[in-house]
């Protein structure tokens, strides 16, 4: 069964084809990074308009690369939320249009469930139950995953998401958007130990996070006329504080749940220092660590097509209003129908 997946929740337009028997057949993506860079962040209206421009050619490309025709597609999955509402509507409208034209059903997909299940696209897959650390531009979640659609939130950020903290701190250091990868690159040249920033909320029990104070700590430490080395040292100190904080909470959550597997997903999951630290943690505890490949950590349609396949039992006719939700708690999801 071949599923077309469409992702347009933020600043990446992506389309993929996933087949139940043959696996991922294609995935293509257009990043709007260059478009938004001059504004220092995503401009929602520009994002929507660019999705409109890109989505049809990308769909053709994904089908061609998969070697399938639209008529071979059995259901169309699209990101229905959470995300920018205008951007979501573009993907939803295209998905609904194709579904109506081809008389195929639609599967609305939760973007964060896509991130959460992205490691299932890899050869080495985690087994349920596992613990998941979801770290993206909009979310910081520790989730106990008993199975698909069986999610318990153990901890979350009370203020900035980790990716957001990376992006805001990068801005303070004068780095270009998107700040996360730029800050991580700068931190490589930073010296350890020069700046010791707090590890927020690790000194008390619990699994919640708070990252907004860290960016203030960096701002306070920032010299009036910082040299390149000062900035690199600050980036290093910030990255180490974030990574250690995440690792401490993952360790606690592993203790609390007894989980034997740890999944790390979402854009910040591409961070090398985080990967190394969690790898060390997992080795010490003898638990399995699972990451999607780098390009499936950040937004992509492969994960959406995959969830579409997992939830194909919930496919429904493309009638009525397009489903798109700016906010959509992960815990509202249920196990897939027919499982
Ligand atoms: O999952 P994602 O692509 O989009 C959302 O759904 O939010 O995550 C994007 C976030 C951004 O905040 C970006 O700065 C951050 O992930 N990010 C990184 C790295 N690569 C992406 N943060 C730290 N280190 C990285 N290497
Ligand atoms: Zn995302």
PDB file of N, CA and C in Angstrom, residues 254-339:
ATOM      1  N   UNK A 254      14.535   7.580  32.598  1.00  0.00           N
ATOM      2  CA  UNK A 254      14.831   6.143  32.415  1.00  0.00           C
ATOM      3  C   UNK A 254      14.675   5.426  33.748  1.00  0.00           C
ATOM      4  N   UNK A 255      15.159   6.061  34.835  1.00  0.00           N
ATOM      5  CA  UNK A 255      14.998   5.474  36.170  1.00  0.00           C
ATOM      6  C   UNK A 255      13.522   5.303  36.508  1.00  0.00           C
ATOM      7  N   UNK A 256      12.750   6.361  36.244  1.00  0.00           N
ATOM      8  CA  UNK A 256      11.342   6.364  36.649  1.00  0.00           C
ATOM      9  C   UNK A 256      10.530   5.329  35.881  1.00  0.00           C
ATOM     10  N   UNK A 257      10.864   5.112  34.609  1.00  0.00           N
ATOM     11  CA  UNK A 257      10.032   4.239  33.771  1.00  0.00           C
ATOM     12  C   UNK A 257      10.602   2.834  33.619  1.00  0.00           C
ATOM     13  N   UNK A 258      11.917   2.690  33.846  1.00  0.00           N
ATOM     14  CA  UNK A 258      12.554   1.396  33.586  1.00  0.00           C
ATOM     15  C   UNK A 258      12.617   1.076  32.105  1.00  0.00           C
ATOM     16  N   UNK A 259      12.438   2.113  31.250  1.00  0.00           N
ATOM     17  CA  UNK A 259      12.447   1.889  29.790  1.00  0.00           C
ATOM     18  C   UNK A 259      13.811   1.346  29.358  1.00  0.00           C
ATOM     19  N   UNK A 260      13.811   0.474  28.367  1.00  0.00           N
ATOM     20  CA  UNK A 260      15.050  -0.133  27.855  1.00  0.00           C
ATOM     21  C   UNK A 260      15.531   0.528  26.576  1.00  0.00           C
ATOM     22  N   UNK A 261      14.726   1.467  26.075  1.00  0.00           N
ATOM     23  CA  UNK A 261      15.111   2.171  24.851  1.00  0.00           C
ATOM     24  C   UNK A 261      14.863   3.662  24.991  1.00  0.00           C
ATOM     25  N   UNK A 262      15.757   4.455  24.407  1.00  0.00           N
ATOM     26  CA  UNK A 262      15.605   5.913  24.413  1.00  0.00           C
ATOM     27  C   UNK A 262      15.635   6.404  22.966  1.00  0.00           C
ATOM     28  N   UNK A 263      14.563   7.101  22.583  1.00  0.00           N
ATOM     29  CA  UNK A 263      14.468   7.662  21.236  1.00  0.00           C
ATOM     30  C   UNK A 263      14.673   9.165  21.319  1.00  0.00           C
ATOM     31  N   UNK A 264      15.494   9.717  20.449  1.00  0.00           N
ATOM     32  CA  UNK A 264      15.689  11.160  20.429  1.00  0.00           C
ATOM     33  C   UNK A 264      15.308  11.656  19.044  1.00  0.00           C
ATOM     34  N   UNK A 265      14.377  12.595  18.987  1.00  0.00           N
ATOM     35  CA  UNK A 265      13.898  13.058  17.687  1.00  0.00           C
ATOM     36  C   UNK A 265      13.582  14.541  17.723  1.00  0.00           C
ATOM     37  N   UNK A 266      13.348  15.129  16.555  1.00  0.00           N
ATOM     38  CA  UNK A 266      13.130  16.569  16.438  1.00  0.00           C
ATOM     39  C   UNK A 266      14.428  17.254  16.044  1.00  0.00           C
ATOM     40  N   UNK A 267      14.316  18.475  15.552  1.00  0.00           N
ATOM     41  CA  UNK A 267      15.453  19.197  14.977  1.00  0.00           C
ATOM     42  C   UNK A 267      16.698  19.231  15.848  1.00  0.00           C
ATOM     43  N   UNK A 268      16.545  19.453  17.151  1.00  0.00           N
ATOM     44  CA  UNK A 268      17.711  19.542  18.029  1.00  0.00           C
ATOM     45  C   UNK A 268      18.381  18.165  18.180  1.00  0.00           C
ATOM     46  N   UNK A 269      17.665  17.118  17.825  1.00  0.00           N
ATOM     47  CA  UNK A 269      18.240  15.773  17.825  1.00  0.00           C
ATOM     48  C   UNK A 269      19.395  15.644  16.837  1.00  0.00           C
ATOM     49  N   UNK A 270      19.517  16.621  15.930  1.00  0.00           N
ATOM     50  CA  UNK A 270      20.646  16.615  14.989  1.00  0.00           C
ATOM     51  C   UNK A 270      21.924  17.112  15.659  1.00  0.00           C
ATOM     52  N   UNK A 271      21.801  17.664  16.874  1.00  0.00           N
ATOM     53  CA  UNK A 271      22.969  18.250  17.555  1.00  0.00           C
ATOM     54  C   UNK A 271      23.966  17.168  17.964  1.00  0.00           C
ATOM     55  N   UNK A 272      25.212  17.333  17.530  1.00  0.00           N
ATOM     56  CA  UNK A 272      26.223  16.285  17.728  1.00  0.00           C
ATOM     57  C   UNK A 272      26.587  16.091  19.190  1.00  0.00           C
ATOM     58  N   UNK A 273      26.704  17.217  19.925  1.00  0.00           N
ATOM     59  CA  UNK A 273      27.068  17.084  21.339  1.00  0.00           C
ATOM     60  C   UNK A 273      25.962  16.346  22.106  1.00  0.00           C
ATOM     61  N   UNK A 274      24.707  16.656  21.759  1.00  0.00           N
ATOM     62  CA  UNK A 274      23.588  15.965  22.415  1.00  0.00           C
ATOM     63  C   UNK A 274      23.643  14.472  22.110  1.00  0.00           C
ATOM     64  N   UNK A 275      23.899  14.143  20.851  1.00  0.00           N
ATOM     65  CA  UNK A 275      23.972  12.732  20.460  1.00  0.00           C
ATOM     66  C   UNK A 275      25.068  12.008  21.237  1.00  0.00           C
ATOM     67  N   UNK A 276      26.231  12.649  21.354  1.00  0.00           N
ATOM     68  CA  UNK A 276      27.362  12.015  22.037  1.00  0.00           C
ATOM     69  C   UNK A 276      27.051  11.815  23.524  1.00  0.00           C
ATOM     70  N   UNK A 277      26.469  12.835  24.138  1.00  0.00           N
ATOM     71  CA  UNK A 277      26.162  12.772  25.581  1.00  0.00           C
ATOM     72  C   UNK A 277      25.117  11.685  25.868  1.00  0.00           C
ATOM     73  N   UNK A 278      24.089  11.623  25.020  1.00  0.00           N
ATOM     74  CA  UNK A 278      23.048  10.615  25.245  1.00  0.00           C
ATOM     75  C   UNK A 278      23.560   9.215  24.913  1.00  0.00           C
ATOM     76  N   UNK A 279      24.478   9.155  23.971  1.00  0.00           N
ATOM     77  CA  UNK A 279      25.098   7.869  23.648  1.00  0.00           C
ATOM     78  C   UNK A 279      25.861   7.352  24.872  1.00  0.00           C
ATOM     79  N   UNK A 280      26.601   8.240  25.534  1.00  0.00           N
ATOM     80  CA  UNK A 280      27.350   7.854  26.730  1.00  0.00           C
ATOM     81  C   UNK A 280      26.388   7.419  27.838  1.00  0.00           C
ATOM     82  N   UNK A 281      25.304   8.170  27.995  1.00  0.00           N
ATOM     83  CA  UNK A 281      24.296   7.847  29.014  1.00  0.00           C
ATOM     84  C   UNK A 281      23.691   6.460  28.768  1.00  0.00           C
ATOM     85  N   UNK A 282      23.321   6.218  27.507  1.00  0.00           N
ATOM     86  CA  UNK A 282      22.685   4.944  27.154  1.00  0.00           C
ATOM     87  C   UNK A 282      23.646   3.772  27.374  1.00  0.00           C
ATOM     88  N   UNK A 283      24.919   3.983  27.022  1.00  0.00           N
ATOM     89  CA  UNK A 283      25.921   2.920  27.233  1.00  0.00           C
ATOM     90  C   UNK A 283      26.078   2.596  28.705  1.00  0.00           C
ATOM     91  N   UNK A 284      26.197   3.658  29.517  1.00  0.00           N
ATOM     92  CA  UNK A 284      26.360   3.451  30.971  1.00  0.00           C
ATOM     93  C   UNK A 284      25.210   2.626  31.531  1.00  0.00           C
ATOM     94  N   UNK A 285      24.011   2.837  31.005  1.00  0.00           N
ATOM     95  CA  UNK A 285      22.833   2.166  31.558  1.00  0.00           C
ATOM     96  C   UNK A 285      22.450   0.902  30.793  1.00  0.00           C
ATOM     97  N   UNK A 286      23.154   0.647  29.729  1.00  0.00           N
ATOM     98  CA  UNK A 286      22.837  -0.544  28.940  1.00  0.00           C
ATOM     99  C   UNK A 286      21.476  -0.469  28.265  1.00  0.00           C
ATOM    100  N   UNK A 287      21.029   0.753  27.917  1.00  0.00           N
ATOM    101  CA  UNK A 287      19.766   0.856  27.172  1.00  0.00           C
ATOM    102  C   UNK A 287      20.080   1.193  25.706  1.00  0.00           C
ATOM    103  N   UNK A 288      19.147   0.876  24.827  1.00  0.00           N
ATOM    104  CA  UNK A 288      19.347   1.159  23.404  1.00  0.00           C
ATOM    105  C   UNK A 288      19.037   2.623  23.112  1.00  0.00           C
ATOM    106  N   UNK A 289      19.850   3.243  22.265  1.00  0.00           N
ATOM    107  CA  UNK A 289      19.609   4.635  21.873  1.00  0.00           C
ATOM    108  C   UNK A 289      19.257   4.664  20.395  1.00  0.00           C
ATOM    109  N   UNK A 290      18.190   5.381  20.053  1.00  0.00           N
ATOM    110  CA  UNK A 290      17.701   5.389  18.671  1.00  0.00           C
ATOM    111  C   UNK A 290      17.500   6.813  18.180  1.00  0.00           C
ATOM    112  N   UNK A 291      18.154   7.141  17.081  1.00  0.00           N
ATOM    113  CA  UNK A 291      17.995   8.444  16.432  1.00  0.00           C
ATOM    114  C   UNK A 291      17.511   8.214  15.010  1.00  0.00           C
ATOM    115  N   UNK A 292      16.673   9.111  14.498  1.00  0.00           N
ATOM    116  CA  UNK A 292      16.498   9.089  13.047  1.00  0.00           C
ATOM    117  C   UNK A 292      17.782   9.628  12.415  1.00  0.00           C
ATOM    118  N   UNK A 293      18.024   9.317  11.135  1.00  0.00           N
ATOM    119  CA  UNK A 293      19.173   9.942  10.458  1.00  0.00           C
ATOM    120  C   UNK A 293      18.958  11.471  10.493  1.00  0.00           C
ATOM    121  N   UNK A 294      20.051  12.225  10.362  1.00  0.00           N
ATOM    122  CA  UNK A 294      20.002  13.682  10.509  1.00  0.00           C
ATOM    123  C   UNK A 294      18.863  14.345   9.738  1.00  0.00           C
ATOM    124  N   UNK A 295      18.685  13.980   8.485  1.00  0.00           N
ATOM    125  CA  UNK A 295      17.674  14.664   7.659  1.00  0.00           C
ATOM    126  C   UNK A 295      16.246  14.309   8.085  1.00  0.00           C
ATOM    127  N   UNK A 296      16.086  13.237   8.884  1.00  0.00           N
ATOM    128  CA  UNK A 296      14.752  12.914   9.390  1.00  0.00           C
ATOM    129  C   UNK A 296      14.563  13.380  10.832  1.00  0.00           C
ATOM    130  N   UNK A 297      15.603  14.072  11.380  1.00  0.00           N
ATOM    131  CA  UNK A 297      15.430  14.747  12.677  1.00  0.00           C
ATOM    132  C   UNK A 297      14.663  16.032  12.457  1.00  0.00           C
ATOM    133  N   UNK A 298      15.099  16.810  11.466  1.00  0.00           N
ATOM    134  CA  UNK A 298      14.395  18.054  11.151  1.00  0.00           C
ATOM    135  C   UNK A 298      13.150  17.705  10.317  1.00  0.00           C
ATOM    136  N   UNK A 299      12.340  18.731  10.047  1.00  0.00           N
ATOM    137  CA  UNK A 299      11.054  18.481   9.389  1.00  0.00           C
ATOM    138  C   UNK A 299      11.234  17.796   8.032  1.00  0.00           C
ATOM    139  N   UNK A 300      10.361  16.856   7.754  1.00  0.00           N
ATOM    140  CA  UNK A 300      10.428  16.083   6.513  1.00  0.00           C
ATOM    141  C   UNK A 300       9.079  15.415   6.288  1.00  0.00           C
ATOM    142  N   UNK A 301       8.858  14.890   5.085  1.00  0.00           N
ATOM    143  CA  UNK A 301       7.573  14.248   4.798  1.00  0.00           C
ATOM    144  C   UNK A 301       7.659  12.734   4.928  1.00  0.00           C
ATOM    145  N   UNK A 302       8.885  12.187   5.018  1.00  0.00           N
ATOM    146  CA  UNK A 302       9.010  10.732   5.159  1.00  0.00           C
ATOM    147  C   UNK A 302       8.288  10.280   6.430  1.00  0.00           C
ATOM    148  N   UNK A 303       8.483  11.049   7.509  1.00  0.00           N
ATOM    149  CA  UNK A 303       7.852  10.674   8.780  1.00  0.00           C
ATOM    150  C   UNK A 303       6.322  10.804   8.704  1.00  0.00           C
ATOM    151  N   UNK A 304       5.853  11.750   7.896  1.00  0.00           N
ATOM    152  CA  UNK A 304       4.400  11.960   7.770  1.00  0.00           C
ATOM    153  C   UNK A 304       3.781  10.817   6.948  1.00  0.00           C
ATOM    154  N   UNK A 305       4.459  10.447   5.855  1.00  0.00           N
ATOM    155  CA  UNK A 305       3.966   9.330   5.040  1.00  0.00           C
ATOM    156  C   UNK A 305       3.977   8.040   5.864  1.00  0.00           C
ATOM    157  N   UNK A 306       5.023   7.884   6.694  1.00  0.00           N
ATOM    158  CA  UNK A 306       5.100   6.679   7.529  1.00  0.00           C
ATOM    159  C   UNK A 306       3.938   6.609   8.524  1.00  0.00           C
ATOM    160  N   UNK A 307       3.673   7.725   9.221  1.00  0.00           N
ATOM    161  CA  UNK A 307       2.544   7.735  10.161  1.00  0.00           C
ATOM    162  C   UNK A 307       1.228   7.514   9.399  1.00  0.00           C
ATOM    163  N   UNK A 308       1.145   8.077   8.196  1.00  0.00           N
ATOM    164  CA  UNK A 308      -0.042   7.856   7.364  1.00  0.00           C
ATOM    165  C   UNK A 308      -0.263   6.368   7.121  1.00  0.00           C
ATOM    166  N   UNK A 309       0.841   5.654   6.926  1.00  0.00           N
ATOM    167  CA  UNK A 309       0.721   4.210   6.706  1.00  0.00           C
ATOM    168  C   UNK A 309       0.310   3.494   8.007  1.00  0.00           C
ATOM    169  N   UNK A 310       0.932   3.895   9.116  1.00  0.00           N
ATOM    170  CA  UNK A 310       0.599   3.289  10.415  1.00  0.00           C
ATOM    171  C   UNK A 310      -0.879   3.520  10.746  1.00  0.00           C
ATOM    172  N   UNK A 311      -1.377   4.703  10.368  1.00  0.00           N
ATOM    173  CA  UNK A 311      -2.757   5.068  10.698  1.00  0.00           C
ATOM    174  C   UNK A 311      -3.698   4.954   9.490  1.00  0.00           C
ATOM    175  N   UNK A 312      -3.329   4.118   8.531  1.00  0.00           N
ATOM    176  CA  UNK A 312      -4.140   3.993   7.314  1.00  0.00           C
ATOM    177  C   UNK A 312      -5.558   3.530   7.624  1.00  0.00           C
ATOM    178  N   UNK A 313      -5.724   2.842   8.775  1.00  0.00           N
ATOM    179  CA  UNK A 313      -7.064   2.391   9.184  1.00  0.00           C
ATOM    180  C   UNK A 313      -7.994   3.555   9.504  1.00  0.00           C
ATOM    181  N   UNK A 314      -7.418   4.748   9.694  1.00  0.00           N
ATOM    182  CA  UNK A 314      -8.233   5.931  10.021  1.00  0.00           C
ATOM    183  C   UNK A 314      -8.482   6.809   8.808  1.00  0.00           C
ATOM    184  N   UNK A 315      -8.063   6.345   7.620  1.00  0.00           N
ATOM    185  CA  UNK A 315      -8.248   7.144   6.407  1.00  0.00           C
ATOM    186  C   UNK A 315      -9.730   7.459   6.220  1.00  0.00           C
ATOM    187  N   UNK A 316     -10.014   8.707   5.826  1.00  0.00           N
ATOM    188  CA  UNK A 316     -11.412   9.079   5.634  1.00  0.00           C
ATOM    189  C   UNK A 316     -11.589   9.913   4.372  1.00  0.00           C
ATOM    190  N   UNK A 317     -12.838   9.942   3.859  1.00  0.00           N
ATOM    191  CA  UNK A 317     -13.071  10.662   2.607  1.00  0.00           C
ATOM    192  C   UNK A 317     -12.769  12.158   2.764  1.00  0.00           C
ATOM    193  N   UNK A 318     -12.313  12.763   1.680  1.00  0.00           N
ATOM    194  CA  UNK A 318     -11.961  14.189   1.700  1.00  0.00           C
ATOM    195  C   UNK A 318     -13.202  15.045   1.530  1.00  0.00           C
ATOM    196  N   UNK A 319     -14.089  15.000   2.499  1.00  0.00           N
ATOM    197  CA  UNK A 319     -15.281  15.859   2.427  1.00  0.00           C
ATOM    198  C   UNK A 319     -15.274  16.799   3.624  1.00  0.00           C
ATOM    199  N   UNK A 320     -15.944  17.925   3.482  1.00  0.00           N
ATOM    200  CA  UNK A 320     -16.044  18.881   4.593  1.00  0.00           C
ATOM    201  C   UNK A 320     -14.809  19.750   4.686  1.00  0.00           C
ATOM    202  N   UNK A 321     -14.681  20.419   5.842  1.00  0.00           N
ATOM    203  CA  UNK A 321     -13.598  21.391   6.027  1.00  0.00           C
ATOM    204  C   UNK A 321     -12.256  20.677   6.112  1.00  0.00           C
ATOM    205  N   UNK A 322     -11.205  21.384   5.692  1.00  0.00           N
ATOM    206  CA  UNK A 322      -9.841  20.850   5.825  1.00  0.00           C
ATOM    207  C   UNK A 322      -9.454  20.902   7.296  1.00  0.00           C
ATOM    208  N   UNK A 323      -8.922  19.791   7.773  1.00  0.00           N
ATOM    209  CA  UNK A 323      -8.540  19.729   9.181  1.00  0.00           C
ATOM    210  C   UNK A 323      -7.146  20.315   9.357  1.00  0.00           C
ATOM    211  N   UNK A 324      -7.035  21.369  10.129  1.00  0.00           N
ATOM    212  CA  UNK A 324      -5.729  21.961  10.422  1.00  0.00           C
ATOM    213  C   UNK A 324      -5.811  22.587  11.803  1.00  0.00           C
ATOM    214  N   UNK A 325      -4.854  22.242  12.654  1.00  0.00           N
ATOM    215  CA  UNK A 325      -4.883  22.747  14.038  1.00  0.00           C
ATOM    216  C   UNK A 325      -3.532  23.338  14.416  1.00  0.00           C
ATOM    217  N   UNK A 326      -3.545  24.616  14.791  1.00  0.00           N
ATOM    218  CA  UNK A 326      -2.307  25.271  15.226  1.00  0.00           C
ATOM    219  C   UNK A 326      -1.796  24.585  16.492  1.00  0.00           C
ATOM    220  N   UNK A 327      -2.709  24.280  17.407  1.00  0.00           N
ATOM    221  CA  UNK A 327      -2.354  23.563  18.644  1.00  0.00           C
ATOM    222  C   UNK A 327      -3.058  22.220  18.664  1.00  0.00           C
ATOM    223  N   UNK A 328      -2.342  21.227  19.133  1.00  0.00           N
ATOM    224  CA  UNK A 328      -2.914  19.878  19.135  1.00  0.00           C
ATOM    225  C   UNK A 328      -2.066  19.036  20.089  1.00  0.00           C
ATOM    226  N   UNK A 329      -2.531  18.884  21.344  1.00  0.00           N
ATOM    227  CA  UNK A 329      -1.728  18.118  22.308  1.00  0.00           C
ATOM    228  C   UNK A 329      -1.525  16.677  21.845  1.00  0.00           C
ATOM    229  N   UNK A 330      -0.297  16.206  21.988  1.00  0.00           N
ATOM    230  CA  UNK A 330       0.057  14.844  21.569  1.00  0.00           C
ATOM    231  C   UNK A 330      -0.791  13.793  22.304  1.00  0.00           C
ATOM    232  N   UNK A 331      -1.152  14.145  23.548  1.00  0.00           N
ATOM    233  CA  UNK A 331      -1.892  13.183  24.384  1.00  0.00           C
ATOM    234  C   UNK A 331      -3.336  12.981  23.924  1.00  0.00           C
ATOM    235  N   UNK A 332      -3.803  13.811  22.978  1.00  0.00           N
ATOM    236  CA  UNK A 332      -5.157  13.581  22.448  1.00  0.00           C
ATOM    237  C   UNK A 332      -5.184  12.388  21.491  1.00  0.00           C
ATOM    238  N   UNK A 333      -4.019  11.965  21.035  1.00  0.00           N
ATOM    239  CA  UNK A 333      -3.983  10.859  20.070  1.00  0.00           C
ATOM    240  C   UNK A 333      -4.380   9.545  20.739  1.00  0.00           C
ATOM    241  N   UNK A 334      -4.951   8.688  19.959  1.00  0.00           N
ATOM    242  CA  UNK A 334      -5.374   7.356  20.410  1.00  0.00           C
ATOM    243  C   UNK A 334      -4.598   6.309  19.581  1.00  0.00           C
ATOM    244  N   UNK A 335      -4.567   5.061  20.069  1.00  0.00           N
ATOM    245  CA  UNK A 335      -3.955   4.018  19.221  1.00  0.00           C
ATOM    246  C   UNK A 335      -4.672   3.943  17.878  1.00  0.00           C
ATOM    247  N   UNK A 336      -3.969   3.556  16.814  1.00  0.00           N
ATOM    248  CA  UNK A 336      -4.594   3.508  15.482  1.00  0.00           C
ATOM    249  C   UNK A 336      -5.787   2.564  15.459  1.00  0.00           C
ATOM    250  N   UNK A 337      -6.766   2.947  14.683  1.00  0.00           N
ATOM    251  CA  UNK A 337      -7.928   2.059  14.535  1.00  0.00           C
ATOM    252  C   UNK A 337      -7.509   0.780  13.818  1.00  0.00           C
ATOM    253  N   UNK A 338      -8.112  -0.292  14.218  1.00  0.00           N
ATOM    254  CA  UNK A 338      -7.813  -1.566  13.548  1.00  0.00           C
ATOM    255  C   UNK A 338      -6.529  -2.184  14.028  1.00  0.00           C
ATOM    256  N   UNK A 339      -5.964  -1.686  15.168  1.00  0.00           N
ATOM    257  CA  UNK A 339      -4.741  -2.318  15.693  1.00  0.00           C
ATOM    258  C   UNK A 339      -5.017  -2.916  17.063  1.00  0.00           C
TER     259      UNK A 339
END
